[in-house]
Amino acid sequence: MRARVVRVAMIAVSVALVLFAVPLAILVWSSLLTEEQGELERVALAVAVRVGPQFLTGDPVDLPAAEADNTIGVYDLGGRLKSGHGPEVADDVVRQAFAGAAADGQAGADLVVAVPVSAAEHVNGVVRTSAPMSVVWTRAFLAWSLLAALAGAALVVAVLVARRQARLLTEPLEDLSGASERIADGDLGARAEPGDIPEINRVALAHNLMVDRLTQLLERQSHFSADASHQLRTPLSGLLLELEAARAAPPADLPRVLDGTARGLRDLARTVEDLLTLSRQHPEQWLTATPHAAGEVLAAAEHRWHGPLAREGRRLVVDIDADVEGWPVPASLLTQIVDVLADNAARHGRGTVTLTARETSGVLAVDVADEGTMKLNSADVFVRGASSGGGHGIGLALARTIAEAGGGRLTVTRRTPTTFTLYLPPVGAGSRHTRHLDLL
């Protein structure tokens, strides 16, 4: 591209120089020719003043010395050369001067000027001066050579300026192209550097924004399989244990077991759908589902986790304040977060698991606590990949992402006993409660 820019600049400058130099060269030639004619006419006039009527009777005429290659001659009315140098018989230019006015023109290879000699308003003769045309051509060639040198210098300067401007124009584009190639090779951290040219700078910023969004999308999609595996592992294990137990010793209430299995499968389908939505959309666009009452959602969570915790010899206590029973919440959001916190308590905690729902500062607060002690630092517990052992460090990071997607906040409120608190505004009121969440 640099060569193309330089080539375009050279063509533009060359056209401009031609359009300027050709008329200037013609003007120089015309000026030099006019100047030489004027010099010959001045010499002829000076000689005409010195020529008296006596030259017609044969008196000699005192002619001044002519410049090298120039000639001066005086002609009588018969067109014969009386004094000086020139053709013996008057030429066309001399005959034109017999009419009483100065004349000029070319005679062979000479530039000729003729001036009449007058006395008492009568033409008595003609003074003829001439100079070789080669003198004019020599001066013209010198002037044209100077013009050509100036044009060449201008072209060189134009090329240097064009090369510099081409570098300024192409370097940001080359950087953008290089960043795109690195991204195509798998380096998703490559970004185009902003430049000094506003138009190219806007392209670079738009390119970087596009890559940022694509990177976020790819990261969400890459996390989907791990998130889905984490969220499905516990319910799948429970369903598998129930089916194996029913196969080994078919219970009398087999329809109840099958109904429970069907509900579990529906819960799994809902979980997969929620995670797919999270992976495909931006968090700000996630979870715009029809709201449900907080009491109904938490009662469903109690039903799901009572059995798994009971099989481990642990209790589940649910305490929902009456004034938040009908609190509108996005059901899938609250369900996913409570499942993550309950699973975390079941895997890493001990003793009784307590699920509490209350209202504080105009937002819904849901506490999930157990009787254990959190080993990880509070700042690291929500980092993807961080785990106190026996886990993958996915669940709590996913839960915080889901909470923030719904306009809420998930924090560690106590290390001993371990207590996680979810602050969640009512559906459709997230923006009105943002300040309250920041203060909590």
PDB file of N, CA and C in Angstrom, residues 173-185 187 190-193 207-208 211:
ATOM      1  N   LEU A 173      -2.722   0.843   9.718  1.00  0.00           N
ATOM      2  CA  LEU A 173      -3.418  -0.237   9.012  1.00  0.00           C
ATOM      3  C   LEU A 173      -2.622  -1.531   9.084  1.00  0.00           C
ATOM      4  N   GLU A 174      -1.290  -1.434   8.970  1.00  0.00           N
ATOM      5  CA  GLU A 174      -0.464  -2.636   9.087  1.00  0.00           C
ATOM      6  C   GLU A 174      -0.556  -3.221  10.491  1.00  0.00           C
ATOM      7  N   ASP A 175      -0.602  -2.327  11.505  1.00  0.00           N
ATOM      8  CA  ASP A 175      -0.763  -2.803  12.878  1.00  0.00           C
ATOM      9  C   ASP A 175      -2.113  -3.490  13.044  1.00  0.00           C
ATOM     10  N   LEU A 176      -3.159  -2.883  12.463  1.00  0.00           N
ATOM     11  CA  LEU A 176      -4.494  -3.493  12.525  1.00  0.00           C
ATOM     12  C   LEU A 176      -4.504  -4.839  11.822  1.00  0.00           C
ATOM     13  N   SER A 177      -3.852  -4.910  10.659  1.00  0.00           N
ATOM     14  CA  SER A 177      -3.781  -6.179   9.934  1.00  0.00           C
ATOM     15  C   SER A 177      -3.011  -7.223  10.741  1.00  0.00           C
ATOM     16  N   GLY A 178      -1.900  -6.791  11.361  1.00  0.00           N
ATOM     17  CA  GLY A 178      -1.124  -7.729  12.172  1.00  0.00           C
ATOM     18  C   GLY A 178      -1.920  -8.245  13.361  1.00  0.00           C
ATOM     19  N   ALA A 179      -2.683  -7.341  14.016  1.00  0.00           N
ATOM     20  CA  ALA A 179      -3.510  -7.773  15.140  1.00  0.00           C
ATOM     21  C   ALA A 179      -4.567  -8.774  14.681  1.00  0.00           C
ATOM     22  N   SER A 180      -5.164  -8.520  13.526  1.00  0.00           N
ATOM     23  CA  SER A 180      -6.169  -9.450  12.997  1.00  0.00           C
ATOM     24  C   SER A 180      -5.556 -10.814  12.694  1.00  0.00           C
ATOM     25  N   GLU A 181      -4.336 -10.814  12.135  1.00  0.00           N
ATOM     26  CA  GLU A 181      -3.676 -12.087  11.841  1.00  0.00           C
ATOM     27  C   GLU A 181      -3.355 -12.848  13.124  1.00  0.00           C
ATOM     28  N   ARG A 182      -2.910 -12.128  14.174  1.00  0.00           N
ATOM     29  CA  ARG A 182      -2.613 -12.803  15.445  1.00  0.00           C
ATOM     30  C   ARG A 182      -3.884 -13.379  16.066  1.00  0.00           C
ATOM     31  N   ILE A 183      -4.976 -12.623  15.944  1.00  0.00           N
ATOM     32  CA  ILE A 183      -6.244 -13.132  16.463  1.00  0.00           C
ATOM     33  C   ILE A 183      -6.674 -14.369  15.685  1.00  0.00           C
ATOM     34  N   ALA A 184      -6.491 -14.321  14.349  1.00  0.00           N
ATOM     35  CA  ALA A 184      -6.838 -15.483  13.526  1.00  0.00           C
ATOM     36  C   ALA A 184      -5.984 -16.690  13.886  1.00  0.00           C
ATOM     37  N   ASP A 185      -4.754 -16.455  14.368  1.00  0.00           N
ATOM     38  CA  ASP A 185      -3.866 -17.552  14.765  1.00  0.00           C
ATOM     39  C   ASP A 185      -4.150 -18.054  16.170  1.00  0.00           C
ATOM     40  N   ASP A 187      -4.434 -15.888  19.080  1.00  0.00           N
ATOM     41  CA  ASP A 187      -4.064 -14.963  20.149  1.00  0.00           C
ATOM     42  C   ASP A 187      -5.204 -13.981  20.369  1.00  0.00           C
ATOM     43  N   ALA A 190      -4.585 -10.164  21.422  1.00  0.00           N
ATOM     44  CA  ALA A 190      -4.006  -9.158  20.523  1.00  0.00           C
ATOM     45  C   ALA A 190      -5.005  -8.039  20.275  1.00  0.00           C
ATOM     46  N   ARG A 191      -4.512  -6.813  20.309  1.00  0.00           N
ATOM     47  CA  ARG A 191      -5.351  -5.649  20.066  1.00  0.00           C
ATOM     48  C   ARG A 191      -4.605  -4.660  19.177  1.00  0.00           C
ATOM     49  N   ALA A 192      -5.355  -3.904  18.382  1.00  0.00           N
ATOM     50  CA  ALA A 192      -4.764  -2.882  17.516  1.00  0.00           C
ATOM     51  C   ALA A 192      -4.480  -1.636  18.334  1.00  0.00           C
ATOM     52  N   GLU A 193      -3.295  -1.046  18.114  1.00  0.00           N
ATOM     53  CA  GLU A 193      -2.926   0.167  18.816  1.00  0.00           C
ATOM     54  C   GLU A 193      -3.630   1.361  18.185  1.00  0.00           C
ATOM     55  N   HIS A 207     -12.611  -2.340  15.871  1.00  0.00           N
ATOM     56  CA  HIS A 207     -12.040  -3.684  15.766  1.00  0.00           C
ATOM     57  C   HIS A 207     -11.795  -4.265  17.156  1.00  0.00           C
ATOM     58  N   ASN A 208     -11.191  -3.477  18.054  1.00  0.00           N
ATOM     59  CA  ASN A 208     -10.907  -3.964  19.400  1.00  0.00           C
ATOM     60  C   ASN A 208     -12.191  -4.269  20.159  1.00  0.00           C
ATOM     61  N   VAL A 211     -13.530  -7.533  18.916  1.00  0.00           N
ATOM     62  CA  VAL A 211     -12.762  -8.670  19.432  1.00  0.00           C
ATOM     63  C   VAL A 211     -13.086  -8.903  20.904  1.00  0.00           C
TER      64      VAL A 211
END
